[in-house]
Coordinates of C-alpha atoms in Angstrom, one line a residue:
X434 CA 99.9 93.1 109.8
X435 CA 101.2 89.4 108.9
X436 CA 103.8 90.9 107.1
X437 CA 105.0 92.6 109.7
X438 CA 104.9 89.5 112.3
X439 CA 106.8 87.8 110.5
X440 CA 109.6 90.3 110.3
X441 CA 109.7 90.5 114.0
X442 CA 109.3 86.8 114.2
X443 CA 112.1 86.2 112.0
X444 CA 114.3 88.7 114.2
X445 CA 113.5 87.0 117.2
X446 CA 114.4 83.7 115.6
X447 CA 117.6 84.5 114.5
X448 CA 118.4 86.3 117.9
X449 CA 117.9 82.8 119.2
X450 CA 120.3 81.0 116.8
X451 CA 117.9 80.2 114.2
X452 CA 118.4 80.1 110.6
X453 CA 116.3 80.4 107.9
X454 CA 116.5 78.1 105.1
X455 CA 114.7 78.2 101.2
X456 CA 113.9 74.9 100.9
X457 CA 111.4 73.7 103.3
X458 CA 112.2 70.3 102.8
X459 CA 116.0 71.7 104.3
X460 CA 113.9 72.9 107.7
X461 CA 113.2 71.4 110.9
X462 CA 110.3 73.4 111.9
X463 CA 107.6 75.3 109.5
X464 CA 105.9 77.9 110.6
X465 CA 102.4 79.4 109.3
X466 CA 101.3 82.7 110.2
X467 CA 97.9 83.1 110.0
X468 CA 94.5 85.3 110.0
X469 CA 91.2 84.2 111.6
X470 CA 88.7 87.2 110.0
X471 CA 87.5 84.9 107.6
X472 CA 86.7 81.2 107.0
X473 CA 88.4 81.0 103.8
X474 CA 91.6 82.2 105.3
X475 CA 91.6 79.3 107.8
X476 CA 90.3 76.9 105.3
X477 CA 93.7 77.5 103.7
X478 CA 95.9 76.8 106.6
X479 CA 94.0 73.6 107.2
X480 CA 95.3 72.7 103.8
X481 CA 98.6 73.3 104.1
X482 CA 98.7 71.6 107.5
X483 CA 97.1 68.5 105.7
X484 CA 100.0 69.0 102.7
X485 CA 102.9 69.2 105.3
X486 CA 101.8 66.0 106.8
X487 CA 101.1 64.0 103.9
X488 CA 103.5 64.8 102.0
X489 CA 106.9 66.3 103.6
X490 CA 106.9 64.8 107.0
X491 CA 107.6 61.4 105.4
X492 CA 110.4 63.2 103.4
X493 CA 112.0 64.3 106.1
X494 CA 114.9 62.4 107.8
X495 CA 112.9 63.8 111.3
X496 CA 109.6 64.9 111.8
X497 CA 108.5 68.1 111.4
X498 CA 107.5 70.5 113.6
X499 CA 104.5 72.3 112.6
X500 CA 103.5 75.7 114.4
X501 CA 100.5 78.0 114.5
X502 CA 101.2 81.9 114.4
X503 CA 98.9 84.6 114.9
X504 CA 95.1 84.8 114.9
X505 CA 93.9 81.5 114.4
X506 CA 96.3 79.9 116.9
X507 CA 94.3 82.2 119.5
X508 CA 91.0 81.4 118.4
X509 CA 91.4 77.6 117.5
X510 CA 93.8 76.3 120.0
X511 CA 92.8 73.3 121.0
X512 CA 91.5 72.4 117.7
X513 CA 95.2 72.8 116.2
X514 CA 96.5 70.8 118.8
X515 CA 94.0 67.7 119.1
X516 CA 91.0 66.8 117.6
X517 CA 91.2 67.2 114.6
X518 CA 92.6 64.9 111.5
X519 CA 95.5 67.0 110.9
X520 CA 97.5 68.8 114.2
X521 CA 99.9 71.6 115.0
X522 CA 102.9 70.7 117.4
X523 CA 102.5 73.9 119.0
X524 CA 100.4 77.9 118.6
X525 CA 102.0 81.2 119.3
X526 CA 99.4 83.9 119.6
X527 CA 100.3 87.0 118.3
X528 CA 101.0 88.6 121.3
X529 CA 103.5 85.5 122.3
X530 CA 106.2 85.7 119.9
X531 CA 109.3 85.8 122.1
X532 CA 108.3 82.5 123.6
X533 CA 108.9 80.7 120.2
X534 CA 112.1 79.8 120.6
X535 CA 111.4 78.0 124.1
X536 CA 108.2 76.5 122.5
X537 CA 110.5 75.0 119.3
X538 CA 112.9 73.8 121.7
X539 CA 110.2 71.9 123.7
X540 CA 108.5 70.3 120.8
X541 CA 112.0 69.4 119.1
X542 CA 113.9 68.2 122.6
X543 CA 111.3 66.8 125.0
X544 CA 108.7 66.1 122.4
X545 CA 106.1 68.2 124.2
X546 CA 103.2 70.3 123.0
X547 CA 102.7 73.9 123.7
X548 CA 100.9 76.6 123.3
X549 CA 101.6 80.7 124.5
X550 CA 98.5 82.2 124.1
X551 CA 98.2 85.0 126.6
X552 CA 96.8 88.2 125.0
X553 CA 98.8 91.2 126.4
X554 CA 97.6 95.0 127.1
X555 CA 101.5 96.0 126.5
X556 CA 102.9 94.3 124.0
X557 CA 104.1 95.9 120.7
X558 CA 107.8 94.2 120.0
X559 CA 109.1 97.7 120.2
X560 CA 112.6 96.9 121.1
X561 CA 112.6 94.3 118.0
X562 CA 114.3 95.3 115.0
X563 CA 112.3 93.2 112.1
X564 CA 114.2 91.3 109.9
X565 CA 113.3 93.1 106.5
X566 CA 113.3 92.4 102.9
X567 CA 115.7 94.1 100.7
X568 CA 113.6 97.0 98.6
X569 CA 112.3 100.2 98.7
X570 CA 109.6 100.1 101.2
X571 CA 109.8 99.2 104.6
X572 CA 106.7 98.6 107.4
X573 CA 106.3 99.8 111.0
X574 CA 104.2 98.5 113.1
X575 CA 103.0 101.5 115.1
X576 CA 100.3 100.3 117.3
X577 CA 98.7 96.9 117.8
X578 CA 94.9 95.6 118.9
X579 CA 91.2 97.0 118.5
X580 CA 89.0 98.7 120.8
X581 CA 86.5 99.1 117.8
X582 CA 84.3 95.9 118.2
X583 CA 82.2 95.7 114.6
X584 CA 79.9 93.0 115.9
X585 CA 81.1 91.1 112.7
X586 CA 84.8 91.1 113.6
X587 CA 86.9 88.6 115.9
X588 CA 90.2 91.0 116.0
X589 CA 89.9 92.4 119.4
X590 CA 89.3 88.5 120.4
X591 CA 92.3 87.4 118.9
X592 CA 94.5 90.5 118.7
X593 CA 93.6 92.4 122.1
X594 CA 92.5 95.6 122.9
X595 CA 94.7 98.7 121.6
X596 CA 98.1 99.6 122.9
X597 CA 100.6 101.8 120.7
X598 CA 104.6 101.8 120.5
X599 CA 106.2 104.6 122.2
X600 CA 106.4 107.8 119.8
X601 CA 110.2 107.9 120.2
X602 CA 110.8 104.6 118.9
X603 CA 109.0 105.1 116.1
X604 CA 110.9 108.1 115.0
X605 CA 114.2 106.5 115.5
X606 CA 113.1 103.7 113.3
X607 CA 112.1 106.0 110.7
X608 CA 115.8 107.6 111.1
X609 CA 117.5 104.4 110.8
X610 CA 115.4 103.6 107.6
X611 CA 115.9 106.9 105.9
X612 CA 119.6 106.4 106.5
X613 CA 119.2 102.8 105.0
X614 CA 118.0 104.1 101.7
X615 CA 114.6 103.7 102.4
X616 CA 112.3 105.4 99.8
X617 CA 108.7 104.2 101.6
X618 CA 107.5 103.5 105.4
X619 CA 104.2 102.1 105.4
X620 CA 103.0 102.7 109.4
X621 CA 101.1 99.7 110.4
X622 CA 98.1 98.8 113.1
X623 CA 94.3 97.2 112.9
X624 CA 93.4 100.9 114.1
X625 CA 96.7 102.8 113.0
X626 CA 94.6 106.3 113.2
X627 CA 93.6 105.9 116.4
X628 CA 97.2 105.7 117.6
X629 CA 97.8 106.8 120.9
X630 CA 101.0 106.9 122.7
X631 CA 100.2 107.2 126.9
X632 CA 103.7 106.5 127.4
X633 CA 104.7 110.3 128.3
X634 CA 103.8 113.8 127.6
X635 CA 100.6 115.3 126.1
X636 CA 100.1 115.8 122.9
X637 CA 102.7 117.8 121.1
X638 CA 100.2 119.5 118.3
X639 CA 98.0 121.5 121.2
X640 CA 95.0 120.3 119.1
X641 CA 91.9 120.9 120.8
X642 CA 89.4 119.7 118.1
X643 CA 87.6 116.6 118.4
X644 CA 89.5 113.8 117.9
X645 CA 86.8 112.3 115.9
X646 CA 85.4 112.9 112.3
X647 CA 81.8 114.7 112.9
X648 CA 78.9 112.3 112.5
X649 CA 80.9 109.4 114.3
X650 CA 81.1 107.9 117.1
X651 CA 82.4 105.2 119.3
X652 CA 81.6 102.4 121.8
X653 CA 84.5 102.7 124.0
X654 CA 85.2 105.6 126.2
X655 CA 88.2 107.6 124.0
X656 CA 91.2 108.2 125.5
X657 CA 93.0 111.2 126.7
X658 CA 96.2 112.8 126.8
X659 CA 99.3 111.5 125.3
X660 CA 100.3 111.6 121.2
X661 CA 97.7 111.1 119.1
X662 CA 97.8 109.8 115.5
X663 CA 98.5 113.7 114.4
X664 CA 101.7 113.8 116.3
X665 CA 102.7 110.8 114.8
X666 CA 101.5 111.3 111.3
X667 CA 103.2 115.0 112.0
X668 CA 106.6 113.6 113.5
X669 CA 106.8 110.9 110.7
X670 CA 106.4 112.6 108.0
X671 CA 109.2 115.8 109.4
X672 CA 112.1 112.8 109.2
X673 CA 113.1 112.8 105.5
X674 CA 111.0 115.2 102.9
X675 CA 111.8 112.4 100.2
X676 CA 110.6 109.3 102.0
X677 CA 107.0 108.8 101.2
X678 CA 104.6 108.1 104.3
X679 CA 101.6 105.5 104.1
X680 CA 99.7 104.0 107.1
X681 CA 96.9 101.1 107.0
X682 CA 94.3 100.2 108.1
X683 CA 92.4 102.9 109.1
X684 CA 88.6 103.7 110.9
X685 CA 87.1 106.3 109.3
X686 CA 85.7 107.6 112.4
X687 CA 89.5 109.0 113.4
X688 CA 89.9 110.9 109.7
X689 CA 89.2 114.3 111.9
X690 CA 89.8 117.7 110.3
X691 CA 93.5 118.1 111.5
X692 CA 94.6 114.7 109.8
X693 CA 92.9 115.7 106.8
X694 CA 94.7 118.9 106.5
X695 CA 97.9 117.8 107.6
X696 CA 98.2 115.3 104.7
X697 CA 97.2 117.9 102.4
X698 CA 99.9 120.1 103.4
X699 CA 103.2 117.4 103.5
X700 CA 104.0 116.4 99.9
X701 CA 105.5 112.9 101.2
X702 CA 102.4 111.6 102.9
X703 CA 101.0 109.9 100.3
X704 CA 97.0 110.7 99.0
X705 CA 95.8 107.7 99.4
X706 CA 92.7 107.1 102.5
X707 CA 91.8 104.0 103.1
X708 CA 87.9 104.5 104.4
X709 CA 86.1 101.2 104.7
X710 CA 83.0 101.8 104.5
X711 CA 81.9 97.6 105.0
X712 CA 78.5 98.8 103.8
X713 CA 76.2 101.8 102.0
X714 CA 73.3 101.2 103.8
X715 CA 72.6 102.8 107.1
X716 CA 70.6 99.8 108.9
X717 CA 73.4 97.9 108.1
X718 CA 75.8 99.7 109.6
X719 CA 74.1 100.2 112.4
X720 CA 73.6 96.3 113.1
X721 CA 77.9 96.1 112.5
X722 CA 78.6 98.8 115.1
X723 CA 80.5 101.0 112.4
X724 CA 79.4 104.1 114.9
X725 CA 78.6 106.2 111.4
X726 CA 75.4 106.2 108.8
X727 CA 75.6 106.2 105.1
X728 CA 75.2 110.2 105.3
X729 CA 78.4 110.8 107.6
X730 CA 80.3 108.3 105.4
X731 CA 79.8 110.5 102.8
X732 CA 80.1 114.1 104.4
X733 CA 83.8 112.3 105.2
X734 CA 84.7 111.8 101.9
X735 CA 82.9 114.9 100.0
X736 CA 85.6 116.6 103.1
X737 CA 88.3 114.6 102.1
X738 CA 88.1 115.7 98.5
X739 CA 87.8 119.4 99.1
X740 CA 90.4 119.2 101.5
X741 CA 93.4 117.2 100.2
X742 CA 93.3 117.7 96.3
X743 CA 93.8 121.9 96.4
X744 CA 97.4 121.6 97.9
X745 CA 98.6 117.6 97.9
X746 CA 97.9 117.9 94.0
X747 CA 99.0 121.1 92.4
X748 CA 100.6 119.2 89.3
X749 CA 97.3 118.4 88.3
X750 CA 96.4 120.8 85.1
X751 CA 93.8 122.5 84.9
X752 CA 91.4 120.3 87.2
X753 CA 92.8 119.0 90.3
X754 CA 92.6 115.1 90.7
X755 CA 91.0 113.5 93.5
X756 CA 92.5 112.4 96.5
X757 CA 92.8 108.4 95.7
X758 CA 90.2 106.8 98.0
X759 CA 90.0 102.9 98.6
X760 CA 87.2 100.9 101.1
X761 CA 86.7 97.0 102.3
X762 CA 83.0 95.9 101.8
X763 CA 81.0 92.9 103.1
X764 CA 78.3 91.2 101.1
X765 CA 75.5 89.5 102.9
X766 CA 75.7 90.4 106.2
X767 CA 72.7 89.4 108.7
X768 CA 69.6 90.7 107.8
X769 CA 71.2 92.4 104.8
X770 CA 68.4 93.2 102.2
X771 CA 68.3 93.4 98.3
X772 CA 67.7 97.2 99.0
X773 CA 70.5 97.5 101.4
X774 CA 72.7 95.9 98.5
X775 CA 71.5 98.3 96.0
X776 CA 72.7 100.8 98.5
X777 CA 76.5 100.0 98.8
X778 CA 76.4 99.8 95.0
X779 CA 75.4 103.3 94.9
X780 CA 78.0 104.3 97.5
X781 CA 80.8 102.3 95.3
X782 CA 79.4 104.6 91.9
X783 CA 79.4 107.4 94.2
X784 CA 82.5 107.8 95.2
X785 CA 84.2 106.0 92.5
X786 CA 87.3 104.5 94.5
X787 CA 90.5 103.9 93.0
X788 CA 90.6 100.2 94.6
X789 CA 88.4 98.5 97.0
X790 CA 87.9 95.0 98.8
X791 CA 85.0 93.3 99.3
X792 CA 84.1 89.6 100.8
X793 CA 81.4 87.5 101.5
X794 CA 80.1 87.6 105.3
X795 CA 81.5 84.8 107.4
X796 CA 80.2 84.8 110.7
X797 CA 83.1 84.6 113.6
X798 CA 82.6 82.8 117.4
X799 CA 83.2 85.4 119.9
X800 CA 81.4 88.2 117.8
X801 CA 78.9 90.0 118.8
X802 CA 76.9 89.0 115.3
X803 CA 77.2 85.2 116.2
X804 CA 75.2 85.8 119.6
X805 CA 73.0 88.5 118.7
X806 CA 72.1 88.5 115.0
X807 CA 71.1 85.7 112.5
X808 CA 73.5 84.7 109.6
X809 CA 70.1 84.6 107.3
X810 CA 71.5 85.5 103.5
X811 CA 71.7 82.2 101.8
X812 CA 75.0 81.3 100.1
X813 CA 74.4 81.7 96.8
X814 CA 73.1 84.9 97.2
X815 CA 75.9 86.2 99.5
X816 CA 78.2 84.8 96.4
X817 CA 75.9 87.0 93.8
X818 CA 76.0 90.6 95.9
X819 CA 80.1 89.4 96.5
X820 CA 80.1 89.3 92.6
X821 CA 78.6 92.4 91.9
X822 CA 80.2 94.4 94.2
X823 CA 84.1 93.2 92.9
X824 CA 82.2 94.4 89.4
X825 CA 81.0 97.5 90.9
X826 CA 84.7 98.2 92.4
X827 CA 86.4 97.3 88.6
X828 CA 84.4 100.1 87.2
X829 CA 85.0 102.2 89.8
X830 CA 88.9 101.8 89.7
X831 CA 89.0 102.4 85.9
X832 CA 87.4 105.7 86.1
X833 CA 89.6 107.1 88.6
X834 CA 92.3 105.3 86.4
X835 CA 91.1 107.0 83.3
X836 CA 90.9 109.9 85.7
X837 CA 94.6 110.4 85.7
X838 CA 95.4 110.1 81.7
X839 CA 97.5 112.8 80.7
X840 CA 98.6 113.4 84.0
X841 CA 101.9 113.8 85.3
X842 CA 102.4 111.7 88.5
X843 CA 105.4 110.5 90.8
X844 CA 106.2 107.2 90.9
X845 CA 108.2 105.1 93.6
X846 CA 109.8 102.0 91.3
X847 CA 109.1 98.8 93.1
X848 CA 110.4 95.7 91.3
X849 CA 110.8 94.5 87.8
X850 CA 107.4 94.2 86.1
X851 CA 106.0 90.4 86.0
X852 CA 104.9 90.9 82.4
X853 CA 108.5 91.5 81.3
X854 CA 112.4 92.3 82.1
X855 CA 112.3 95.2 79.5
X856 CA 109.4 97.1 82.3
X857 CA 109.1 98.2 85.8
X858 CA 106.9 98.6 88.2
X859 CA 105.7 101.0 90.7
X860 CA 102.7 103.0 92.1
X861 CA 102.0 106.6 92.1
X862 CA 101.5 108.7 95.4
X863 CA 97.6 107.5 95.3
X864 CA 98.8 104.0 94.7
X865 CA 98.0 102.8 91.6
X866 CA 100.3 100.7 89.6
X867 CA 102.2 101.3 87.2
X868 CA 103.9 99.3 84.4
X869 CA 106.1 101.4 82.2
X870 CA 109.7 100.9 80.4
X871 CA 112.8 100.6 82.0
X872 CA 114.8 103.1 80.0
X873 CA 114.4 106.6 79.3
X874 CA 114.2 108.0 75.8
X875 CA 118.4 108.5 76.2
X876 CA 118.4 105.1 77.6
X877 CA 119.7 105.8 81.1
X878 CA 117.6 103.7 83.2
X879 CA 115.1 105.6 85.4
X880 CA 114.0 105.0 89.3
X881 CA 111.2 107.7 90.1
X882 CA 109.0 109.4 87.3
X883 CA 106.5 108.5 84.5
X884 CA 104.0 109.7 82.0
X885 CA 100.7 108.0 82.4
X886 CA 99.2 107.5 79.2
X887 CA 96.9 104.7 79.1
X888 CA 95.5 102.6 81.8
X889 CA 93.2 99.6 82.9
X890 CA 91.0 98.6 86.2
X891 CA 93.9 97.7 87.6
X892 CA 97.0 99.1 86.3
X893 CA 98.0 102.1 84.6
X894 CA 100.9 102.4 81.6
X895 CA 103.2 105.1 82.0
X896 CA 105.8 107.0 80.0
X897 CA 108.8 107.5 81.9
X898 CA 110.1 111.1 82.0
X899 CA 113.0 111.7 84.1
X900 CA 114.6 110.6 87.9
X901 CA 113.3 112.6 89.9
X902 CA 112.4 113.0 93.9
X903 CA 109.7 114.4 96.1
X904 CA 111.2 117.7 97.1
X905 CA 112.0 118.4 93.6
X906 CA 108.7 117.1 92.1
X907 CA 106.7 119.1 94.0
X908 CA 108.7 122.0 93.3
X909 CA 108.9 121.6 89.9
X910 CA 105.2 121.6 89.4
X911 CA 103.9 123.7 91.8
X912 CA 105.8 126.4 89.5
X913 CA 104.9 124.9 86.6
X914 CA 101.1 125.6 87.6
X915 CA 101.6 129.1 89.2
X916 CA 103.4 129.8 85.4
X917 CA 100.5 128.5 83.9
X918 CA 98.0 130.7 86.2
X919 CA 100.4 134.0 84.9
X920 CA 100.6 134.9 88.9

């Protein structure tokens, strides 16, 4: 979502007659965007406050102006502005971004402090046109806010309850960035799969299934009427057959039938489902508020599989691959037992992702685990479980990766590798990296299309084959596999 802030804030900048400069010794005012979820993300901004102030303020021929973007300017407020040894000249919550200019313009004219803090119940920069990045891939931010509350999260404190951008806007966005050349949309939201636009109409699929996966539940009354994530997900992905579709971050309690089946059936939305699971044990869960146990966590992704694979993956020969599943987990939170630990190591074998997160518990003010539960796992063995489950996750992500050797996969060319000019890089329709050579065997240089041939926890190394698009892909190999069947 940061990433997408600062798009929008650098729109709304340069709207106002700012310009961005390279060298931030050339600026007048820095700006940090930030995230609050866990200490060690704020401890980081405190350090490059106390850099910018040692260091580059008394290089400057003025001072510099220092702001706070985002979470932790909503949750720390008056610590960023006073109190503390190092300050802020002024915060911007995340909901506040067009009042930048006018808070710059204080700080840098009248020398005044500010702040723009207000949380809002409408507020999705809809009518602002991000200032993107040259490259393949483009975000949308599709809906922002959380009406979840995990009793260890602080993002419906500092991000608001939910509210989604009009459908229509969307899709014109989407138009505009097909048009651009855009080969990726990633749609963007701290809940992006419970999207729900109330603006107009009902919703345009008819559904009439529960809007939840079975097993889960929430702890907010849902919400009716209007376009649901399967209109969206349904609309988005009906734009341009050769632009791939991703969305993050997802709950897994809105991963419902219809969703499932609708990215099995549309070759451009990627395979990928982000399910975080946060934990494998059930107590646990149930003291975070996840609204699902271990058992419906798994009945989700045992669905997932038998769903997706048998139509999103037809190119696999002779044993379809699985759909590429990824999680977030959390090691020591309250009460969190040895036995609970073993459990969300069994989970991570279990499923074998293809990538997951994980991070030590940090409890957050406002949550409902800093009034009602006891941060009680000692340090060092919050650091042990945190260890064991990244080494848990490697071994996970290299058997899917060893999973797809010898299989034939799309890939959507990012950037030149890091490694080296002669290589580029990219990620298959599960995304997986991909580091392969920049030339095909007749030396014309390639954009879409490898071989994977070898691989590592990590990345994969791919053979490049031909250029190539997603129509034609899928095409080519679903007929490649009915040949093979002799049907």
């Amino acid at each position: 979502m940061n990433f997408s802030d600062s798009e929008i804030v650098h729109s709304i900048l340069k709207s106002a007659g700012f310009k961005k400069v390279n060298d931030l010794s050339e600026a007048d005012t820095a700006l940090l965007l930030t995230c609050a979820i866990r200490e060690g993300a704020e401890e980081k901004i405190w350090r490059r406050m106390r850099h910018f102030r040692s260091s580059l303020r008394s290089k400057h021929r003025s001072p510099l102006c220092i702001g706070i973007l985002g979470c932790m300017a909503e949750r720390l407020k008056e610590n960023l502005l006073e109190g503390y040894e190092v300050t802020a000249d002024f915060v911007c919550g995340p909901d506040a971004y067009r009042d930048l200019p006018k808070l710059i313009e204080d700080i840098q004219a009248k020398g005044l402090k500010g702040a723009s803090l207000a949380l809002s119940l409408e507020e999705t920069y809809a009518d602002v046109k991000p200032v993107r990045q040259f490259g393949p891939s483009a975000f949308i931010s599709v809906m922002r806010g959380c009406d979840n509350m995990c009793s260890y999260c602080i993002v419906p404190f500092v991000r608001g309850r939910e509210r989604s951008r009009p459908l229509k806007s969307i899709i014109e966005e989407l138009y505009q960035l097909s048009f651009e050349g855009v080969k990726e949309v990633i749609l963007l939201g701290q809940n992006v799969n419970s999207y729900r636009d109330l603006s107009e109409g009902i919703d345009s699929t008819g559904c009439t299934t529960d809007t939840l996966a079975p097993g889960f539940k929430t702890v907010y009354k849902q919400k009716v009427g209007g376009y649901r994530f399967i209109s969206l997900l349904d609309a988005a992905s009906s734009v341009d057959s050769n632009m791939r579709i991703r969305f993050t971050s997802p709950h897994p309690k809105d991963f419902n039938l219809e969703v499932l089946q609708l990215i099995a059936e549309r070759p451009n939305v990627c395979s990928q489902l982000h399910l975080p699971a946060q934990s494998g044990s059930s107590p646990v869960l149930e003291r975070m508020q996840r609204g699902y146990t271990r058992e419906a966590y798994l009945e989700l992704v045992n669905r997932a599989k038998s769903i997706i694979p048998s139509t999103l993956l037809p190119y696999s020969d002779p044993i379809p691959l699985d759909v590429a599943i990824s999680s977030d987990f959390i090691a020591g939170f309250c009460g969190e037992t040895e036995d609970d630990h073993n459990q969300t190591l069994s989970l991570i074998d279990r499923v074998s992702y293809a990538y997951g997160f994980c991070f030590p518990f940090s409890l957050r003010g406002k949550t409902r685990a800093f009034y009602r539960l006891e941060d009680d796992v000692p340090a060092e063995i919050k650091a042990r479980r945190h260890n064991e489950l990244k080494s848990a996750l490697r071994s996970a992500a290299l058997r899917f990766n060893n999973s797809l050797i010898g299989s034939t996969e799309l890939v959507l060319v990012e950037s030149i590798s890091k490694r080296s000019n002669a290589e580029l890089a990219g990620r298959v329709d599960g995304g997986v990296k991909v580091i392969f050579p920049k030339h095909l065997p007749d030396s014309s240089e390639i954009h879409i299309g490898d071989y994977i041939d070898s691989c590592t926890s990590q990345t994969l190394r791919g053979t490049p084959l031909r250029k190539t698009n997603i129509v034609d892909f899928y095409k080519d190999h679903c007929a490649r596999r009915h040949d093979a069947r002799g049907s």
